[in-house]
XYZ file of C-alpha atoms in Angstrom:
747
model
C 18.495 -47.061 2.289
C 16.104 -44.976 0.208
C 13.228 -43.232 1.976
C 9.750 -42.505 0.757
C 9.195 -38.814 0.035
C 6.037 -37.224 1.452
C 5.154 -33.737 0.226
C 2.820 -31.558 2.307
C 1.873 -27.883 1.961
C 3.337 -26.191 5.040
C 6.806 -26.472 6.622
C 5.449 -26.686 10.195
C 3.179 -29.567 9.216
C 6.146 -31.328 7.565
C 8.124 -31.389 10.800
C 5.190 -32.788 12.778
C 4.344 -35.526 10.261
C 7.987 -36.606 9.844
C 8.151 -37.279 13.595
C 5.037 -39.452 13.324
C 6.245 -41.502 10.328
C 9.768 -42.287 11.464
C 13.024 -43.005 9.645
C 11.516 -44.624 6.545
C 10.016 -41.333 5.376
C 11.296 -37.883 4.521
C 8.591 -35.212 4.754
C 9.068 -31.888 2.971
C 6.888 -28.904 2.088
C 5.837 -27.408 -1.243
C 5.036 -24.192 0.661
C 1.588 -23.977 -0.922
C 0.961 -23.760 -4.668
C 4.050 -24.276 -6.808
C 2.520 -22.812 -9.952
C -0.331 -20.674 -11.228
C -1.828 -19.512 -14.494
C 0.677 -17.634 -16.615
C 0.081 -13.994 -17.562
C 1.082 -14.571 -21.180
C -1.030 -15.110 -24.279
C -4.026 -13.143 -25.503
C -5.042 -10.522 -22.941
C -2.460 -11.846 -20.499
C -4.957 -14.444 -19.350
C -2.720 -17.492 -19.592
C -5.744 -19.249 -21.129
C -6.252 -20.277 -24.761
C -9.964 -19.530 -25.004
C -10.189 -20.610 -28.655
C -8.844 -24.074 -27.830
C -11.151 -25.310 -25.086
C -9.841 -22.823 -22.515
C -6.517 -24.618 -22.315
C -4.557 -23.125 -19.398
C -0.839 -22.369 -19.394
C 0.800 -22.821 -16.007
C 4.089 -21.383 -14.869
C 6.170 -22.075 -11.804
C 6.213 -18.901 -9.747
C 9.602 -17.222 -9.431
C 9.826 -17.756 -5.691
C 9.039 -21.489 -6.086
C 11.643 -22.409 -8.721
C 14.200 -23.416 -6.103
C 11.521 -25.323 -4.189
C 10.555 -27.310 -7.295
C 14.214 -27.935 -8.153
C 14.802 -29.316 -4.656
C 11.640 -31.460 -4.808
C 12.725 -32.962 -8.146
C 16.126 -33.777 -6.706
C 14.614 -35.423 -3.628
C 12.045 -37.334 -5.707
C 14.785 -38.803 -7.937
C 16.573 -40.210 -4.880
C 13.500 -41.527 -3.070
C 11.679 -44.837 -2.906
C 8.414 -43.348 -4.221
C 6.568 -40.069 -3.717
C 3.397 -39.511 -1.675
C 1.421 -36.296 -2.249
C -0.148 -35.148 1.026
C -1.395 -31.618 0.340
C -4.528 -30.365 2.114
C -7.830 -32.275 1.706
C -9.750 -29.753 -0.421
C -9.971 -28.543 -4.020
C -6.892 -26.342 -3.711
C -4.958 -29.182 -2.098
C -6.010 -31.584 -4.870
C -4.826 -29.075 -7.477
C -1.487 -28.708 -5.667
C -1.092 -32.511 -5.692
C -1.829 -32.564 -9.440
C 0.677 -29.780 -10.194
C 3.306 -31.604 -8.142
C 2.579 -34.827 -10.038
C 3.017 -33.003 -13.375
C 6.292 -31.373 -12.388
C 7.730 -34.525 -10.786
C 6.625 -36.832 -13.606
C 4.221 -38.871 -11.496
C 1.232 -40.702 -12.972
C -2.274 -39.720 -11.921
C -3.218 -43.381 -12.341
C -0.992 -44.352 -9.410
C -2.120 -44.450 -5.801
C 0.174 -41.657 -4.640
C -2.265 -39.289 -2.893
C -3.110 -39.244 0.830
C -5.179 -36.793 2.883
C -5.185 -35.976 6.593
C -8.258 -34.446 8.193
C -6.346 -33.986 11.418
C -2.638 -33.980 12.238
C -2.443 -36.681 14.894
C -0.215 -39.775 14.869
C -3.019 -42.394 14.533
C -4.716 -40.549 11.647
C -1.460 -39.786 9.795
C -0.050 -43.315 10.079
C -3.372 -44.836 9.011
C -3.723 -42.506 5.999
C -0.179 -43.182 4.786
C -1.040 -46.878 4.561
C -4.079 -46.215 2.371
C -3.081 -43.974 -0.571
C -5.452 -43.325 -3.472
C -5.433 -41.686 -6.878
C -5.599 -37.928 -7.356
C -9.262 -36.967 -7.764
C -9.198 -35.439 -11.251
C -12.840 -34.350 -11.026
C -11.897 -32.232 -8.017
C -8.890 -30.900 -9.936
C -11.084 -29.939 -12.909
C -13.505 -28.164 -10.599
C -10.656 -26.149 -9.084
C -9.241 -25.435 -12.536
C -12.635 -24.244 -13.799
C -12.955 -21.963 -10.755
C -9.450 -20.573 -11.315
C -10.117 -19.951 -15.020
C -13.414 -18.228 -14.220
C -11.759 -16.017 -11.635
C -8.901 -15.170 -14.000
C -11.204 -14.233 -16.913
C -13.598 -12.173 -14.804
C -10.856 -10.660 -12.661
C -8.510 -9.695 -15.493
C -11.102 -8.430 -17.932
C -13.242 -6.502 -15.452
C -10.255 -5.108 -13.545
C -8.629 -3.852 -16.744
C -11.923 -2.285 -17.821
C -12.530 -0.546 -14.496
C -8.943 0.692 -14.226
C -9.233 2.183 -17.691
C -12.678 3.736 -17.220
C -13.082 4.756 -13.564
C -9.662 4.114 -11.919
C -11.003 1.302 -9.749
C -8.379 -1.279 -8.909
C -10.135 -4.592 -9.395
C -13.316 -6.614 -9.687
C -13.983 -10.269 -9.023
C -16.563 -13.006 -9.395
C -17.388 -13.152 -5.667
C -15.765 -9.943 -4.450
C -18.046 -7.772 -6.595
C -21.209 -9.540 -5.386
C -20.125 -9.004 -1.770
C -19.570 -5.322 -2.577
C -23.041 -5.195 -4.143
C -24.595 -6.475 -0.892
C -22.829 -3.787 1.150
C -23.781 -0.990 -1.267
C -27.407 -2.149 -1.527
C -27.671 -2.153 2.261
C -26.337 1.420 2.348
C -28.907 2.449 -0.262
C -31.685 0.876 1.845
C -30.506 2.890 4.843
C -30.517 6.150 2.853
C -34.020 5.527 1.529
C -35.349 4.505 4.917
C -38.011 6.790 6.417
C -38.508 6.338 10.147
C -42.065 5.801 11.357
C -43.370 6.650 14.784
C -44.891 3.994 17.026
C -45.711 3.644 20.716
C -45.589 0.808 23.213
C -47.384 0.460 26.540
C -45.918 -1.399 29.502
C -47.446 -2.204 32.866
C -45.081 -2.272 35.828
C -46.683 -4.739 38.245
C -45.790 -5.311 41.894
C -46.860 -8.258 44.003
C -45.292 -8.843 47.365
C -41.555 -8.294 46.938
C -41.641 -9.014 43.213
C -41.729 -6.448 40.407
C -42.143 -7.413 36.762
C -43.271 -5.908 33.465
C -46.180 -6.889 31.229
C -46.435 -5.624 27.646
C -49.641 -4.603 25.870
C -50.194 -7.168 23.103
C -53.857 -6.855 22.077
C -56.614 -4.228 22.080
C -60.179 -5.526 21.631
C -58.806 -8.852 20.411
C -56.551 -7.338 17.724
C -52.753 -6.901 17.722
C -51.797 -3.671 19.472
C -50.480 -1.202 16.879
C -50.196 2.301 18.317
C -49.103 4.947 15.823
C -49.127 8.179 17.827
C -49.371 9.756 21.264
C -53.114 10.395 20.944
C -53.822 6.685 20.426
C -51.458 5.790 23.275
C -53.183 8.183 25.691
C -56.627 6.797 24.800
C -55.494 3.250 25.617
C -53.808 4.427 28.828
C -57.072 5.946 30.024
C -58.971 2.724 29.251
C -56.466 0.446 30.970
C -56.208 2.621 34.077
C -59.956 2.883 34.591
C -60.639 -0.871 35.041
C -59.071 -3.358 37.515
C -55.927 -5.021 36.193
C -56.944 -8.691 36.364
C -55.127 -11.989 35.748
C -56.826 -13.544 32.716
C -54.824 -16.793 32.441
C -51.706 -18.524 33.761
C -49.929 -21.290 31.857
C -46.753 -23.188 32.590
C -44.903 -25.396 30.146
C -41.565 -27.092 29.874
C -39.193 -25.906 27.160
C -36.046 -27.539 25.829
C -33.163 -25.668 24.259
C -30.867 -27.738 22.057
C -27.142 -27.024 21.656
C -25.836 -25.539 18.442
C -24.158 -27.762 15.879
C -20.356 -28.088 15.719
C -18.475 -25.424 13.792
C -18.151 -25.147 10.033
C -15.681 -22.638 8.576
C -18.415 -20.043 8.224
C -19.957 -20.441 11.694
C -16.489 -20.435 13.297
C -15.696 -17.137 11.585
C -19.039 -15.673 12.690
C -18.793 -16.812 16.310
C -15.140 -15.837 16.581
C -16.046 -12.358 15.349
C -18.927 -11.821 17.776
C -17.504 -13.625 20.829
C -13.765 -12.996 20.523
C -13.576 -9.931 18.284
C -11.337 -11.697 15.737
C -11.773 -10.964 12.033
C -12.173 -13.791 9.514
C -8.547 -13.618 8.376
C -7.196 -13.643 11.911
C -9.483 -16.514 12.885
C -8.316 -18.657 9.963
C -4.640 -17.910 10.637
C -4.982 -19.002 14.273
C -7.019 -22.084 13.309
C -4.364 -23.035 10.721
C -1.712 -23.152 13.458
C -3.955 -25.204 15.736
C -4.551 -27.648 12.874
C -0.929 -27.931 11.751
C 0.359 -28.683 15.217
C 1.442 -27.225 18.523
C 4.424 -28.343 20.592
C 2.902 -29.802 23.751
C 6.087 -30.093 25.758
C 8.157 -32.136 23.314
C 5.318 -33.712 21.322
C 3.912 -31.758 18.383
C 0.295 -32.533 17.588
C -2.606 -30.959 15.742
C -5.252 -29.782 18.209
C -8.171 -29.368 15.788
C -9.424 -31.085 12.638
C -9.196 -29.443 9.209
C -10.594 -25.917 9.430
C -11.963 -25.534 5.883
C -15.243 -27.416 5.890
C -18.941 -26.966 5.179
C -19.974 -30.046 7.144
C -21.353 -30.404 10.683
C -20.661 -34.154 10.732
C -18.522 -35.698 13.477
C -16.780 -39.058 13.089
C -18.389 -41.956 14.993
C -15.059 -42.640 16.755
C -14.826 -39.083 18.057
C -18.504 -39.113 19.101
C -17.933 -42.298 21.126
C -14.854 -40.844 22.832
C -16.707 -37.603 23.604
C -19.774 -39.400 24.978
C -17.554 -41.457 27.294
C -15.846 -38.251 28.408
C -19.201 -36.550 29.118
C -20.388 -39.591 31.057
C -17.185 -39.653 33.087
C -16.891 -35.919 33.778
C -20.535 -34.769 34.011
C -22.708 -37.872 34.373
C -24.978 -39.846 32.055
C -27.795 -37.256 32.318
C -25.626 -34.834 30.335
C -25.142 -37.164 27.353
C -26.973 -35.960 24.260
C -27.153 -37.041 20.612
C -24.931 -36.129 17.674
C -26.861 -33.988 15.188
C -25.984 -33.028 11.634
C -27.526 -30.409 9.384
C -25.629 -29.265 6.327
C -26.494 -26.437 3.959
C -27.741 -27.371 0.493
C -24.377 -26.729 -1.173
C -22.195 -28.183 1.587
C -19.208 -30.395 0.783
C -19.298 -33.347 3.166
C -15.759 -34.546 2.486
C -14.564 -33.284 5.872
C -15.857 -33.372 9.394
C -16.909 -30.326 11.349
C -14.142 -28.348 13.061
C -13.489 -30.161 16.332
C -10.729 -30.992 18.824
C -8.651 -33.960 17.720
C -8.668 -35.324 21.283
C -11.505 -34.521 23.699
C -9.190 -35.126 26.667
C -6.952 -32.246 25.541
C -8.954 -29.662 27.479
C -8.214 -25.955 26.994
C -6.797 -25.684 30.522
C -4.550 -28.676 29.925
C -2.943 -27.214 26.785
C -3.040 -23.560 27.826
C 0.657 -23.407 28.855
C 1.643 -24.259 25.267
C -0.647 -21.804 23.463
C -0.588 -18.079 22.824
C -3.471 -16.114 24.292
C -5.203 -15.974 20.884
C -4.740 -19.694 20.252
C -6.080 -20.515 23.703
C -9.197 -18.398 23.262
C -10.047 -19.841 19.836
C -9.307 -23.406 20.921
C -11.504 -22.923 24.002
C -14.363 -21.779 21.774
C -13.984 -24.746 19.382
C -13.656 -27.212 22.265
C -16.715 -25.880 24.127
C -18.874 -25.765 20.990
C -17.989 -29.344 20.019
C -18.482 -30.795 23.480
C -21.751 -28.881 23.961
C -23.090 -30.184 20.623
C -22.988 -33.727 22.058
C -24.617 -32.872 25.377
C -28.249 -32.959 26.479
C -30.707 -30.122 25.920
C -31.128 -27.490 28.611
C -34.575 -27.695 30.255
C -36.679 -24.739 31.413
C -40.018 -24.077 33.058
C -41.691 -21.230 31.197
C -44.624 -19.393 32.796
C -46.854 -17.130 30.689
C -49.414 -14.811 32.297
C -52.051 -12.745 30.505
C -53.771 -9.764 32.110
C -56.878 -7.827 31.035
C -58.054 -4.281 31.637
C -61.117 -3.083 29.641
C -60.318 -5.067 26.492
C -56.590 -4.360 26.752
C -54.545 -7.555 27.021
C -51.066 -7.535 28.567
C -48.566 -10.427 28.602
C -45.677 -11.316 30.887
C -43.412 -14.355 30.915
C -40.669 -15.779 33.060
C -38.536 -18.879 33.074
C -36.452 -20.941 35.431
C -33.785 -23.449 34.464
C -34.619 -26.984 35.522
C -31.526 -28.644 34.039
C -28.478 -26.854 32.652
C -27.584 -29.568 30.088
C -25.146 -28.349 27.427
C -24.916 -24.886 29.032
C -22.716 -26.536 31.635
C -19.835 -26.080 29.185
C -21.143 -23.366 26.823
C -22.736 -20.841 29.184
C -19.929 -18.298 28.897
C -20.582 -18.038 25.151
C -24.374 -17.924 25.425
C -26.437 -15.647 27.644
C -29.094 -17.307 29.776
C -31.851 -15.529 31.704
C -33.573 -16.793 34.815
C -36.564 -14.526 35.450
C -39.165 -15.598 38.005
C -42.786 -14.448 38.195
C -44.684 -14.477 41.503
C -47.485 -17.015 41.954
C -50.758 -15.718 40.457
C -54.201 -17.176 39.815
C -56.840 -16.432 37.137
C -59.270 -13.740 38.325
C -56.755 -12.243 40.761
C -56.702 -8.428 40.734
C -53.312 -6.686 40.734
C -53.543 -3.614 42.967
C -50.087 -2.112 42.485
C -49.875 -1.393 38.770
C -48.261 1.536 36.944
C -49.066 1.762 33.217
C -46.678 3.803 31.067
C -46.358 4.599 27.370
C -43.155 5.066 25.362
C -42.487 6.658 21.980
C -40.282 4.861 19.449
C -39.234 5.162 15.834
C -38.554 2.311 13.441
C -34.868 1.658 12.763
C -33.252 1.281 9.335
C -31.730 -2.108 8.440
C -28.404 -2.651 10.165
C -25.149 -2.368 8.233
C -23.191 -5.556 7.793
C -20.785 -6.570 10.505
C -18.112 -9.027 9.403
C -20.064 -11.883 11.008
C -23.358 -10.804 9.418
C -21.770 -10.456 5.969
C -20.211 -13.929 6.217
C -23.552 -15.391 7.280
C -25.316 -13.724 4.332
C -22.708 -14.908 1.827
C -23.105 -18.470 3.083
C -26.915 -18.332 3.139
C -26.965 -17.080 -0.441
C -24.326 -19.657 -1.548
C -21.908 -16.962 -2.700
C -18.340 -18.276 -2.854
C -16.898 -20.686 -0.325
C -16.356 -20.061 3.409
C -12.633 -20.682 2.933
C -12.497 -17.604 0.652
C -14.511 -15.193 2.811
C -11.488 -13.872 4.703
C -9.636 -12.955 1.487
C -12.797 -11.414 -0.040
C -13.281 -9.133 2.958
C -9.579 -8.290 2.960
C -9.635 -7.391 -0.747
C -12.665 -5.098 -0.433
C -10.828 -3.106 2.241
C -7.443 -3.129 0.482
C -9.066 -1.820 -2.703
C -10.617 1.040 -0.694
C -14.119 -0.050 -1.733
C -15.341 -0.352 1.858
C -14.273 0.662 5.336
C -14.790 -1.301 8.550
C -15.488 1.185 11.326
C -17.450 1.503 14.584
C -21.221 1.510 14.042
C -21.522 4.561 16.300
C -19.310 6.680 18.512
C -17.914 4.605 21.339
C -19.262 1.325 19.941
C -17.050 -1.765 19.769
C -19.182 -3.214 16.966
C -17.644 -2.515 13.555
C -19.670 -2.338 10.353
C -18.929 -2.064 6.646
C -19.584 1.219 4.846
C -18.967 1.595 1.115
C -16.600 4.340 -0.004
C -17.364 6.705 -2.862
C -15.134 4.600 -5.121
C -16.854 1.427 -3.939
C -20.272 2.830 -4.814
C -19.056 4.007 -8.223
C -17.560 0.569 -8.917
C -20.781 -1.197 -7.971
C -22.852 1.266 -9.989
C -20.892 0.621 -13.192
C -20.825 -3.133 -12.668
C -24.586 -3.161 -12.201
C -25.124 -0.953 -15.222
C -23.133 -3.181 -17.572
C -22.776 -6.585 -15.855
C -25.995 -7.069 -13.896
C -26.517 -10.435 -15.605
C -23.199 -11.785 -14.251
C -22.573 -9.844 -11.034
C -25.617 -10.894 -9.049
C -26.436 -13.255 -6.216
C -28.351 -15.898 -8.193
C -25.843 -16.181 -11.049
C -22.946 -16.526 -8.606
C -24.809 -19.130 -6.529
C -25.700 -21.132 -9.662
C -22.043 -21.011 -10.678
C -21.055 -22.571 -7.343
C -23.570 -25.369 -7.898
C -22.105 -26.048 -11.341
C -18.600 -26.211 -9.884
C -19.854 -28.763 -7.349
C -21.409 -30.815 -10.167
C -18.072 -30.730 -12.042
C -16.343 -31.950 -8.842
C -18.726 -34.913 -8.829
C -17.825 -35.729 -12.440
C -21.334 -35.015 -13.746
C -20.641 -32.019 -16.006
C -18.047 -31.191 -18.650
C -16.126 -28.182 -17.430
C -15.213 -26.987 -20.932
C -18.902 -26.745 -21.903
C -19.558 -24.911 -18.633
C -16.803 -22.375 -19.384
C -18.009 -21.884 -22.964
C -21.537 -21.150 -21.796
C -20.228 -18.601 -19.298
C -17.908 -16.927 -21.824
C -20.644 -16.592 -24.435
C -22.636 -14.592 -21.850
C -19.706 -12.591 -20.511
C -17.618 -11.439 -23.479
C -20.391 -9.428 -25.263
C -20.981 -7.539 -22.004
C -17.283 -6.602 -21.806
C -17.286 -5.367 -25.409
C -20.395 -3.274 -24.802
C -18.905 -1.773 -21.621
C -15.731 -0.692 -23.428
C -17.915 0.993 -26.031
C -20.557 2.579 -23.788
C -19.016 3.167 -20.335
C -17.874 6.805 -20.040
C -14.326 7.416 -18.873
C -13.946 9.189 -15.555
C -11.504 12.066 -15.825
C -8.813 12.298 -13.184
C -9.413 15.152 -10.748
C -6.800 17.863 -11.243
C -4.974 19.372 -8.285
C -4.516 22.764 -9.958
C -0.714 22.697 -9.962
C 1.954 21.666 -12.446
C 4.322 18.755 -11.917
C 7.700 20.110 -10.723
C 9.534 17.442 -12.727
C 7.915 17.636 -16.176
C 5.332 20.438 -16.103
C 2.328 18.149 -16.628
C -0.864 18.464 -14.598
C -0.867 16.996 -11.118
C -3.887 14.763 -10.456
C -5.398 12.826 -7.567
C -5.216 9.039 -7.650
C -6.294 6.316 -5.258
C -3.603 4.045 -3.831
C -3.689 1.120 -1.487
C -3.287 3.439 1.486
C -5.615 6.215 0.361
C -5.596 9.220 -1.958
C -2.295 10.622 -3.262
C -1.082 13.066 -5.908
C 0.881 12.107 -9.009
C 1.734 13.402 -12.445
C -0.841 12.870 -15.191
C 2.006 11.656 -17.418
C 2.617 8.517 -15.348
C 4.385 6.164 -16.116
C 6.611 8.449 -18.215
C 6.880 10.760 -15.214
C 6.816 9.078 -11.809
C 6.513 12.145 -9.596
C 4.265 11.599 -6.552
C 3.416 13.451 -3.359
C 1.042 13.091 -0.451
C -2.480 14.448 -0.740
C -2.377 15.440 2.938
C -1.147 19.091 3.127
C 0.310 18.531 6.606
C 2.416 15.636 5.326
C 3.419 17.701 2.313
C 4.769 20.412 4.579
C 6.639 17.847 6.612
C 7.990 16.286 3.404
C 9.731 19.581 2.592
C 11.977 18.941 5.584
C 15.316 17.631 4.374
C 15.953 14.288 6.024
C 19.049 12.220 5.301
C 19.213 8.450 5.615
C 21.662 7.604 8.412
C 22.635 4.339 6.688
C 23.507 5.422 3.132
C 23.336 9.235 3.091
C 20.504 9.448 0.528
C 17.439 11.633 0.906
C 14.401 10.208 2.680
C 10.787 10.696 1.688
C 7.391 10.182 3.333
C 5.486 7.068 2.290
C 2.153 5.711 3.437
C 1.855 2.172 4.724
C -0.644 -0.048 6.472
C 0.102 1.622 9.802
C 0.146 5.179 8.448
C 2.842 7.490 7.054
C 6.567 6.876 7.663
C 9.986 8.007 6.426
C 11.663 5.745 3.852
C 14.988 5.917 2.078
C 14.696 6.923 -1.604
C 17.239 4.211 -2.512
C 14.821 1.398 -1.596
C 15.224 -1.549 -2.214
C 19.028 -1.103 -2.156
C 18.634 0.606 1.217
C 15.689 -0.493 3.379
C 16.055 2.016 6.191
C 12.745 3.383 7.513
C 11.786 5.573 10.460
C 8.461 6.428 12.112
C 7.032 9.845 11.299
C 6.984 10.682 14.980
C 8.644 8.974 17.861
C 6.478 6.529 19.765
C 5.894 7.079 23.439
C 8.371 5.048 25.446
C 7.003 2.411 27.828
C 6.618 3.740 31.373
C 7.773 1.561 34.274
C 4.965 0.831 36.749
C 7.072 -0.448 39.615
C 5.256 -3.807 39.446
C 6.724 -7.157 38.426
C 5.223 -9.643 35.970
C 3.556 -12.508 37.852
C 4.457 -14.944 35.057
C 8.160 -14.288 34.359
C 9.299 -11.750 36.961
C 10.226 -8.993 34.460
C 9.136 -5.377 35.091
C 5.617 -4.387 34.011
C 5.367 -1.284 31.818
C 2.555 0.930 30.575
C 2.175 1.233 26.805
C -0.301 2.942 24.501
C -2.301 0.683 22.185
C -3.032 1.481 18.548
C -6.452 2.655 19.758
C -4.813 5.286 21.968
C -5.653 3.480 25.199
C -3.090 2.733 27.925
C -2.499 -0.831 29.033
C -0.018 -2.583 31.290
C 1.993 -5.494 29.945
C 5.228 -7.359 30.440
C 8.419 -5.623 29.278
C 9.701 -9.029 28.149
C 7.240 -9.163 25.213
C 7.103 -11.180 22.946
C 8.749 -13.891 25.065
C 6.182 -13.186 27.772
C 2.675 -12.130 26.667
C 1.266 -11.224 30.062
C -1.293 -8.399 29.972
C -2.636 -7.033 33.232
C -6.407 -7.311 33.357
C -8.302 -4.076 33.674
C -11.281 -3.811 36.036
C -14.578 -4.352 34.212
C -17.882 -2.629 34.650
C -20.415 -4.100 37.066
C -22.253 -5.901 34.275
C -19.619 -8.543 33.632
C -21.329 -10.890 31.214
C -18.748 -10.940 28.422
C -17.653 -14.563 27.916
C -14.328 -13.606 26.416
C -11.555 -11.477 27.849
C -12.110 -7.750 27.649
C -11.750 -5.987 24.328
C -9.149 -3.753 25.943
C -6.954 -6.782 26.543
C -7.315 -7.855 22.936
C -6.452 -4.409 21.697
C -3.427 -4.424 23.965
C -2.179 -7.753 22.711
C -2.812 -6.732 19.095
C -0.936 -3.507 19.670
C 2.053 -5.287 21.121
C 2.123 -7.783 18.275
C 1.833 -5.066 15.653
C 4.540 -2.997 17.300
C 6.919 -5.945 17.025
C 6.035 -6.586 13.377
C 5.671 -2.995 12.188
C 9.141 -2.469 10.741
C 8.922 -5.535 8.524
C 5.415 -4.617 7.399
C 6.442 -1.086 6.501
C 9.349 -2.328 4.395
C 6.860 -4.457 2.507
C 4.679 -1.382 2.107
C 7.562 0.555 0.555
C 8.079 -2.243 -1.939
C 4.454 -2.160 -3.074
C 4.102 1.624 -3.057
C 5.241 2.412 -6.582
C 2.888 -0.152 -8.084
C -0.094 0.785 -5.915
C 0.400 4.511 -6.314
C 0.409 4.475 -10.079
């Protein structure tokens, strides 16, 4: 009996869905895109610009066997169903599969799942539809734009200033970071003073701030002005002018979109955008819950805050049952102007699958992210928190001071979201108008205005979304690319701070400078935002994408020609020594892992060495590969320098530059699996205690926290420890990959 063939994107999703559909279906994976634009034709673009931007696609080398297998399976099946992800990329994958497998786009052979649960999957499979060709054209237009801009600008910058790449969205994000750095440099701090009154009544002590002087806003510029006001305020009784009390409601935040999840995950959990999306992908595709694999969250690439009516009903019943009817709120929805509303917000697939219930089946990272998504979704459907807010104004010789306090009357949604949101309960003593405060100390403080803050990852993502630059699903790769190209660094904002901020490198600033000099018309916020709107209009079938591309190209190509003619070429910095292999000058170049030295005659001469003199000295040490007997050399990878065999890829032997400290036994046993606990050193140089049975057991011993324990998530030290353990396990494989890419990156 022939089976129907269902093709999804990921292998893990294929296994889950096949269990749901039963014996009549065979579910396989395309493993993502099966083809991409070729690098042939004029300029290596894979696009025939003269003939309506006709693209040429090629099956990627690593996917040829996949496509061959899919064709074989399709020929033996009772029909093919294309079930790639429900977004533009997924629609394009479905179209490419249809082309390669000889399927008609007029047939109803496309299904989409917004969550990987049995009811949703079985329902969707019964209701197939046609491939949305408008969505495909929008994706194709985006891909062509990115290829033209990326190839042409990258080639130009490599030729002129040795920068590695440029991109339609990447370069605008870089511009934001550089402009912020320029604002900081130009910033001139200004002095100002504030005056506070420390007031005591009975057993209560509170502070009141000076807000007005003679009816005008208090603006104190120097110590002389501050002292004059101090003398006035101290000379007259400090009297209660007015007391007002009002009720205030605080509404819950909306459910997560891709962007807000990335922001909140960064600030609350310390996870970068890429890490957040990787964890969310696994939660979406499915987790084995003791024999039953199911997706725990809905699709994680979405701009919408909408929740399905069915889920809302289930959640409201759950709230009523678990917390009482007073805690039931109303579903709200507020989408940005350029939001795609094809998907729901990111939410749990089943409100009864509480974080504690599924915790035994999740990694620590999965549990923390799922807990955040679950709490945010549930809170969004709960009642507002209610407060009593008291405001008191005081007067002393024309100087008006204000104090406020609040008490929570009803916790509402904070019942489930309080650990992710700080709440303050500050009480003021009972006071009446005309009452004189007898125990008052009035103090002044000097301050200086602060420059604008550098972008954190969360703040940059928020800005990109607010300005409609790119799509939230691409933010992780944009941020990754900026760092991999050595255009920016992500480092602590100050010594000892856990908050990391972006700083542009010298090469990043040079790249932005040249792009702004020659491509200001294209590489700017408004042009990029307008481009996104046009792509959305194409997706709706209301604009011809060829005309759109022609209009763009007519603007872009003259700028490229002018840049080749006018942009001066940056000379490579010479080391001052001759190449030992060919006698040419040695020069500094920038590679993926920092600055290195190579011969100016590359690629004819491929001599390279490290720019670090300490590593150079170490490299003079003769080291023989224990596996094949060849010489070993020092390479730089993601985790720093390491020894690698010179016969790579024939021999893949690598060794760390220095031996890692061995785990120290602590004498304690793991409370989860009974194995010995050991002390290790994290990548941040901090000791932590974890299970020796890692990665099978991921137990990390909690470290005592400071007295002010208000962090909703686990301590950053724990996260660093877990990250360190994970990276230690994966380091060898990553370094081998680094060796493979080294010759290309270091040229």
